[in-house]
Amino acid sequence: MKFTKKYATYMRGMEAELPAVGLKRLKKMLKKCRSDSEHRSPLQDVAASPGAGRCPGLCSVCDGSFFPSLLNEMSVVVGCFNEKAKKLLELHLATGFKKYTMWFTNKGDKSHGKLIQQGKDLVTYAIINAVAMRKILKKYDKIHYSKQGQEFKAQAQSLHIEILQSPWLCELMAFYMNLRRSKKNKAAMELFGDCSLIFDDDRPTLSCNLFDSMRVDISLTCSICLDTVFDPVSLSCGHIFCYLCCCSAASVTIVDGLKSADHKSKCPLCRQQGVFPDAVHLDELNMLLSHSCPEYWEKRMQSERVERVRLAKEHWESQCRAFLGI
């Protein structure tokens, strides 16, 4: 079965709740563009397009419909995935009165088995849409003998609408593994056996085998301190760092937090601006790492506590001096 049919079969009956990429419609656009190009004369092609690697002239199909349509659909899919993943993880991590309130307002989601199934469905949704986007862009480049599809993919990453770049995907993978570890959720072993935490030379990687032979490997080594991420946060560009390292890179104190970071501050890896204020704390990942390497985590926690106290003390001393005019 071709991927387009697989995608249509998977999304059938889910359109009301989950938006999809119009794969068939986009493929028809590309087919029409190819047909129009084949009916042009060579003289028209030369006159309209002095450069190679794209449609002759300004293509109304590709430049006017294909890319804007795909961009809009990607934005909707990623927005829906982020919203539903955030809600699911909040439900799992809630404590105290908030926990009972959320359980009460989500009557159909009380069992851990249903939480697991919802998480599995969300990851499958993210993966199959990522594959759909990858395939349609690959088809575009194949038809037009260009690299515009790859350029568009890079643009999508800069706009934070690449679904595999979403911090909530990493959190859901950790969520699976945390539930798998629980004695109450033995069924999760079968459902999420393809997610694993791998330590290669003490360098941890969160790995998942994905649909259609895709594989996602997320490095859990902070590129600033070059150690396993502690109290990890994911910037809106998708890169993961320790919280303290992130605050240092953004030139903010731990008291003020990342939301106070200047919008001109850049990610240490990809150099994108404005990625700190919308950073996401990866609580599920933090739990997973704390259980997977307890001795290291205990040592790191002690040193981190000392460092946080020192930084907080320095911050308030500077505030006092500024207030007194010293």
Short mmCIF file of C-alpha atoms in Angstrom, two decimals:
data_model
loop_
_atom_site.label_atom_id
_atom_site.label_comp_id
_atom_site.label_asym_id
_atom_site.label_seq_id
_atom_site.Cartn_x
_atom_site.Cartn_y
_atom_site.Cartn_z
CA MET A 1 0.00 0.00 0.00
CA LYS A 2 1.35 3.42 -0.97
CA PHE A 3 1.97 5.94 1.76
CA THR A 4 -0.81 8.28 0.58
CA LYS A 5 -3.36 5.47 1.04
CA LYS A 6 -1.86 4.54 4.42
CA TYR A 7 -2.10 8.15 5.50
CA ALA A 8 -5.71 8.45 4.32
CA THR A 9 -6.63 5.21 6.10
CA TYR A 10 -5.00 6.36 9.34
CA MET A 11 -6.65 9.80 9.32
CA ARG A 12 -10.10 8.50 8.33
CA GLY A 13 -12.59 9.31 11.05
CA MET A 14 -10.11 11.53 12.92
CA GLU A 15 -10.49 14.71 10.85
CA ALA A 16 -13.03 16.23 13.25
CA GLU A 17 -10.58 16.05 16.17
CA LEU A 18 -7.15 16.13 14.53
CA PRO A 19 -6.20 18.24 11.49
CA ALA A 20 -4.31 16.57 8.65
CA VAL A 21 -2.06 17.42 5.72
CA GLY A 22 -3.99 17.43 2.42
CA LEU A 23 -1.60 14.96 0.85
CA LYS A 24 -3.80 13.98 -2.10
CA ARG A 25 -4.60 17.59 -2.94
CA LEU A 26 -0.95 18.63 -2.79
CA LYS A 27 0.07 15.71 -5.02
CA LYS A 28 -2.59 16.78 -7.54
CA MET A 29 -1.06 20.27 -7.55
CA LEU A 30 2.34 18.83 -8.36
CA LYS A 31 0.87 16.55 -11.03
CA LYS A 32 -0.82 19.53 -12.71
CA CYS A 33 2.41 21.51 -12.56
CA ARG A 34 4.31 18.64 -14.19
CA SER A 35 1.64 18.29 -16.89
CA ASP A 36 1.75 22.03 -17.66
CA SER A 37 5.55 21.95 -17.85
CA GLU A 38 5.52 19.02 -20.30
CA HIS A 39 3.19 20.91 -22.65
CA ARG A 40 5.41 23.98 -22.80
CA SER A 41 7.74 24.34 -25.72
CA PRO A 42 11.50 24.40 -25.12
CA LEU A 43 11.60 28.03 -26.34
CA GLN A 44 9.01 29.01 -23.72
CA ASP A 45 11.04 27.31 -21.02
CA VAL A 46 14.24 29.09 -21.99
CA ALA A 47 12.54 32.46 -22.26
CA ALA A 48 10.69 32.09 -18.97
CA SER A 49 13.46 30.60 -16.88
CA PRO A 50 17.09 31.61 -17.42
CA GLY A 51 18.05 29.58 -14.33
CA ALA A 52 17.70 25.86 -13.76
CA GLY A 53 16.38 23.96 -10.79
CA ARG A 54 12.77 25.24 -10.56
CA CYS A 55 9.53 25.71 -12.50
CA PRO A 56 9.80 27.83 -15.67
CA GLY A 57 9.22 31.41 -14.59
CA LEU A 58 7.08 32.28 -11.57
CA CYS A 59 5.02 29.13 -11.10
CA SER A 60 1.51 30.04 -9.92
CA VAL A 61 0.94 26.45 -8.76
CA CYS A 62 4.06 26.02 -6.64
CA ASP A 63 4.78 29.57 -5.48
CA GLY A 64 1.17 30.69 -5.27
CA SER A 65 -0.63 27.61 -3.90
CA PHE A 66 1.58 24.67 -2.95
CA PHE A 67 3.96 26.20 -0.41
CA PRO A 68 1.44 28.57 1.27
CA SER A 69 -1.04 25.70 1.61
CA LEU A 70 1.57 23.33 3.06
CA LEU A 71 2.84 26.02 5.44
CA ASN A 72 -0.65 26.65 6.77
CA GLU A 73 -1.39 22.94 7.22
CA MET A 74 1.91 22.31 9.00
CA SER A 75 1.19 25.18 11.40
CA VAL A 76 -2.25 23.78 12.24
CA VAL A 77 -0.98 20.21 12.72
CA VAL A 78 1.91 21.24 14.98
CA GLY A 79 -0.29 23.60 16.99
CA CYS A 80 -2.86 20.86 17.57
CA PHE A 81 -0.18 18.32 18.55
CA ASN A 82 1.50 20.72 21.01
CA GLU A 83 -1.80 21.64 22.64
CA LYS A 84 -2.99 18.06 23.12
CA ALA A 85 0.42 16.79 24.28
CA LYS A 86 0.68 19.62 26.81
CA LYS A 87 -2.78 18.85 28.17
CA LEU A 88 -2.02 15.11 28.48
CA LEU A 89 1.28 15.69 30.30
CA GLU A 90 -0.29 18.23 32.65
CA LEU A 91 -2.89 15.60 33.52
CA HIS A 92 -0.16 13.07 34.31
CA LEU A 93 2.04 15.44 36.35
CA ALA A 94 -0.72 17.23 38.26
CA THR A 95 -0.65 16.91 42.07
CA GLY A 96 -2.85 17.87 45.01
CA PHE A 97 -6.11 19.71 44.41
CA LYS A 98 -5.16 20.44 40.80
CA LYS A 99 -4.84 16.71 40.12
CA TYR A 100 -8.33 15.90 41.42
CA THR A 101 -9.81 18.86 39.55
CA MET A 102 -8.24 17.73 36.28
CA TRP A 103 -9.27 14.10 36.78
CA PHE A 104 -12.82 15.23 37.49
CA THR A 105 -13.01 17.42 34.37
CA ASN A 106 -11.56 14.57 32.25
CA LYS A 107 -13.92 11.79 33.27
CA GLY A 108 -13.11 9.56 30.31
CA ASP A 109 -9.34 9.68 30.93
CA LYS A 110 -9.04 8.36 34.49
CA SER A 111 -7.16 5.10 33.89
CA HIS A 112 -3.41 4.97 33.27
CA GLY A 113 -4.12 2.62 30.37
CA LYS A 114 -6.09 5.34 28.64
CA LEU A 115 -3.33 7.86 29.31
CA ILE A 116 -0.86 5.50 27.65
CA GLN A 117 -3.13 4.96 24.67
CA GLN A 118 -3.68 8.69 24.22
CA GLY A 119 0.07 9.26 24.35
CA LYS A 120 0.67 6.50 21.80
CA ASP A 121 -1.95 7.98 19.49
CA LEU A 122 -0.38 11.44 19.73
CA VAL A 123 3.11 10.16 18.91
CA THR A 124 1.75 8.16 15.98
CA TYR A 125 -0.06 11.29 14.79
CA ALA A 126 3.14 13.35 15.01
CA ILE A 127 5.22 10.72 13.24
CA ILE A 128 2.87 10.01 10.34
CA ASN A 129 2.42 13.73 9.66
CA ALA A 130 6.18 14.27 9.77
CA VAL A 131 6.58 11.48 7.20
CA ALA A 132 3.79 13.00 5.05
CA MET A 133 5.51 16.39 5.01
CA ARG A 134 8.88 14.84 4.25
CA LYS A 135 7.50 12.80 1.35
CA ILE A 136 5.59 15.64 -0.30
CA LEU A 137 8.64 17.93 -0.17
CA LYS A 138 10.81 15.14 -1.58
CA LYS A 139 8.31 14.70 -4.43
CA TYR A 140 8.40 18.44 -5.11
CA ASP A 141 12.21 18.38 -5.49
CA LYS A 142 12.02 15.28 -7.69
CA ILE A 143 9.51 16.86 -10.08
CA HIS A 144 11.25 20.24 -10.29
CA TYR A 145 14.87 19.04 -10.11
CA SER A 146 15.37 21.54 -7.31
CA LYS A 147 16.23 21.91 -3.65
CA GLN A 148 13.33 24.19 -2.83
CA GLY A 149 11.64 21.45 -0.83
CA GLN A 150 14.66 21.15 1.44
CA GLU A 151 14.86 24.93 1.69
CA PHE A 152 11.21 25.02 2.72
CA LYS A 153 11.93 22.40 5.39
CA ALA A 154 14.67 24.63 6.80
CA GLN A 155 12.22 27.55 6.77
CA ALA A 156 9.68 25.44 8.67
CA GLN A 157 12.31 24.71 11.32
CA SER A 158 13.08 28.41 11.72
CA LEU A 159 9.33 29.06 12.16
CA HIS A 160 9.13 26.25 14.77
CA ILE A 161 6.52 24.28 12.82
CA GLU A 162 8.61 21.15 12.21
CA ILE A 163 6.72 18.57 14.29
CA LEU A 164 9.76 16.39 15.10
CA GLN A 165 11.35 19.55 16.50
CA SER A 166 8.56 19.99 19.08
CA PRO A 167 9.70 19.70 22.72
CA TRP A 168 6.44 17.91 23.49
CA LEU A 169 7.51 14.94 21.35
CA CYS A 170 10.56 14.45 23.56
CA GLU A 171 8.35 14.77 26.66
CA LEU A 172 5.89 12.18 25.34
CA MET A 173 8.72 9.71 24.69
CA ALA A 174 9.92 10.18 28.28
CA PHE A 175 6.30 9.91 29.45
CA TYR A 176 6.04 6.47 27.79
CA MET A 177 9.18 5.24 29.48
CA ASN A 178 8.13 6.55 32.88
CA LEU A 179 4.83 4.68 32.61
CA ARG A 180 6.63 1.58 31.37
CA ARG A 181 8.79 1.62 34.47
CA SER A 182 5.72 1.77 36.75
CA LYS A 183 4.65 -1.59 38.21
CA LYS A 184 1.03 -0.61 37.66
CA ASN A 185 1.51 -0.31 33.93
CA LYS A 186 3.04 -3.56 32.69
CA ALA A 187 1.03 -3.29 29.46
CA ALA A 188 3.15 -0.32 28.49
CA MET A 189 6.10 -2.66 27.90
CA GLU A 190 4.45 -3.98 24.75
CA LEU A 191 3.16 -0.63 23.53
CA PHE A 192 6.34 1.37 23.81
CA GLY A 193 9.16 -1.11 23.48
CA ASP A 194 10.55 0.95 20.59
CA CYS A 195 11.43 3.91 22.86
CA SER A 196 14.68 3.62 24.77
CA LEU A 197 17.27 5.60 26.70
CA ILE A 198 20.73 4.68 25.41
CA PHE A 199 24.01 5.47 27.18
CA ASP A 200 26.95 5.42 24.77
CA ASP A 201 30.21 6.33 26.56
CA ASP A 202 28.09 8.01 29.25
CA ARG A 203 26.42 10.14 26.56
CA PRO A 204 22.65 9.61 26.89
CA THR A 205 20.35 9.56 23.86
CA LEU A 206 16.57 9.26 23.79
CA SER A 207 15.83 7.02 20.82
CA CYS A 208 12.65 5.96 19.07
CA ASN A 209 12.10 3.81 15.98
CA LEU A 210 9.43 5.48 13.93
CA PHE A 211 6.93 4.72 11.24
CA ASP A 212 8.23 4.07 7.71
CA SER A 213 11.76 3.24 8.87
CA MET A 214 12.29 6.68 10.39
CA ARG A 215 14.30 7.00 13.57
CA VAL A 216 14.51 9.89 16.00
CA ASP A 217 17.59 10.26 18.21
CA ILE A 218 17.55 13.10 20.72
CA SER A 219 20.87 13.88 22.38
CA LEU A 220 20.56 14.51 26.10
CA THR A 221 24.01 16.03 26.46
CA CYS A 222 24.00 19.75 27.18
CA SER A 223 26.19 21.43 24.56
CA ILE A 224 27.15 24.17 27.04
CA CYS A 225 28.42 22.19 30.05
CA LEU A 226 28.97 18.99 27.98
CA ASP A 227 27.28 16.89 30.66
CA THR A 228 23.95 15.07 30.88
CA VAL A 229 21.19 17.66 30.93
CA PHE A 230 19.96 18.47 34.43
CA ASP A 231 16.59 20.13 35.04
CA PRO A 232 16.30 20.17 31.23
CA VAL A 233 14.53 22.83 29.21
CA SER A 234 13.81 22.87 25.50
CA LEU A 235 14.00 26.16 23.63
CA SER A 236 11.38 26.91 20.99
CA CYS A 237 13.94 25.90 18.34
CA GLY A 238 13.94 22.38 19.83
CA HIS A 239 17.43 22.33 21.37
CA ILE A 240 17.74 21.01 24.93
CA PHE A 241 19.98 22.44 27.67
CA CYS A 242 20.33 22.44 31.46
CA TYR A 243 18.24 25.17 33.04
CA LEU A 244 21.20 26.91 34.67
CA CYS A 245 23.22 26.73 31.45
CA CYS A 246 20.25 28.19 29.59
CA CYS A 247 19.95 31.10 32.03
CA SER A 248 23.66 31.79 31.62
CA ALA A 249 23.42 31.70 27.80
CA ALA A 250 20.42 34.07 27.90
CA SER A 251 22.18 36.42 30.37
CA VAL A 252 19.35 36.20 32.92
CA THR A 253 19.35 35.22 36.59
CA ILE A 254 17.61 32.13 37.91
CA VAL A 255 15.36 34.46 39.93
CA ASP A 256 14.13 36.33 36.83
CA GLY A 257 13.94 33.17 34.71
CA LEU A 258 14.04 32.59 30.96
CA LYS A 259 10.81 34.51 30.30
CA SER A 260 12.70 37.70 31.07
CA ALA A 261 15.35 36.97 28.39
CA ASP A 262 15.94 39.54 25.67
CA HIS A 263 14.25 38.58 22.39
CA LYS A 264 17.56 39.23 20.64
CA SER A 265 19.28 36.47 22.65
CA LYS A 266 20.30 33.57 20.41
CA CYS A 267 20.29 29.80 20.85
CA PRO A 268 23.89 28.64 21.48
CA LEU A 269 23.52 25.98 18.75
CA CYS A 270 21.38 27.24 15.87
CA ARG A 271 21.75 31.00 16.62
CA GLN A 272 18.02 31.67 16.27
CA GLN A 273 16.73 34.71 18.13
CA GLY A 274 13.81 34.89 20.56
CA VAL A 275 13.89 31.22 21.55
CA PHE A 276 14.32 31.63 25.33
CA PRO A 277 11.00 33.19 26.55
CA ASP A 278 8.93 30.23 25.27
CA ALA A 279 11.26 27.56 26.67
CA VAL A 280 9.54 24.41 28.00
CA HIS A 281 10.60 22.63 31.20
CA LEU A 282 10.91 18.91 30.39
CA ASP A 283 9.58 17.45 33.65
CA GLU A 284 8.94 13.94 32.30
CA LEU A 285 12.48 13.79 30.91
CA ASN A 286 13.84 15.01 34.24
CA MET A 287 12.01 12.16 36.02
CA LEU A 288 13.28 9.62 33.49
CA LEU A 289 16.92 10.66 33.90
CA SER A 290 16.70 10.82 37.70
CA HIS A 291 15.53 7.17 37.79
CA SER A 292 17.93 5.98 35.09
CA CYS A 293 21.14 7.32 36.69
CA PRO A 294 20.34 7.88 40.41
CA GLU A 295 23.93 8.17 41.71
CA TYR A 296 24.91 10.78 39.15
CA TRP A 297 21.62 12.60 39.70
CA GLU A 298 22.13 12.80 43.47
CA LYS A 299 25.63 14.28 43.07
CA ARG A 300 24.44 16.71 40.45
CA MET A 301 21.49 17.74 42.60
CA GLN A 302 23.76 18.60 45.52
CA SER A 303 26.15 20.68 43.43
CA GLU A 304 23.24 22.32 41.64
CA ARG A 305 21.63 23.30 44.94
CA VAL A 306 24.84 25.00 46.10
CA GLU A 307 25.15 26.86 42.78
CA ARG A 308 21.53 28.03 42.84
CA VAL A 309 21.88 29.38 46.38
CA ARG A 310 25.05 31.25 45.37
CA LEU A 311 23.43 32.77 42.27
CA ALA A 312 20.28 33.76 44.18
CA LYS A 313 22.40 35.38 46.90
CA GLU A 314 24.41 37.34 44.31
CA HIS A 315 21.20 38.50 42.64
CA TRP A 316 19.58 39.84 45.80
CA GLU A 317 22.82 41.45 47.01
CA SER A 318 23.06 43.33 43.69
CA GLN A 319 19.40 44.36 44.00
CA CYS A 320 20.02 45.69 47.51
CA ARG A 321 23.07 47.64 46.38
CA ALA A 322 21.12 49.13 43.49
CA PHE A 323 18.26 50.10 45.81
CA LEU A 324 20.60 51.75 48.33
CA GLY A 325 22.62 53.41 45.58
CA ILE A 326 25.86 51.86 46.72
#
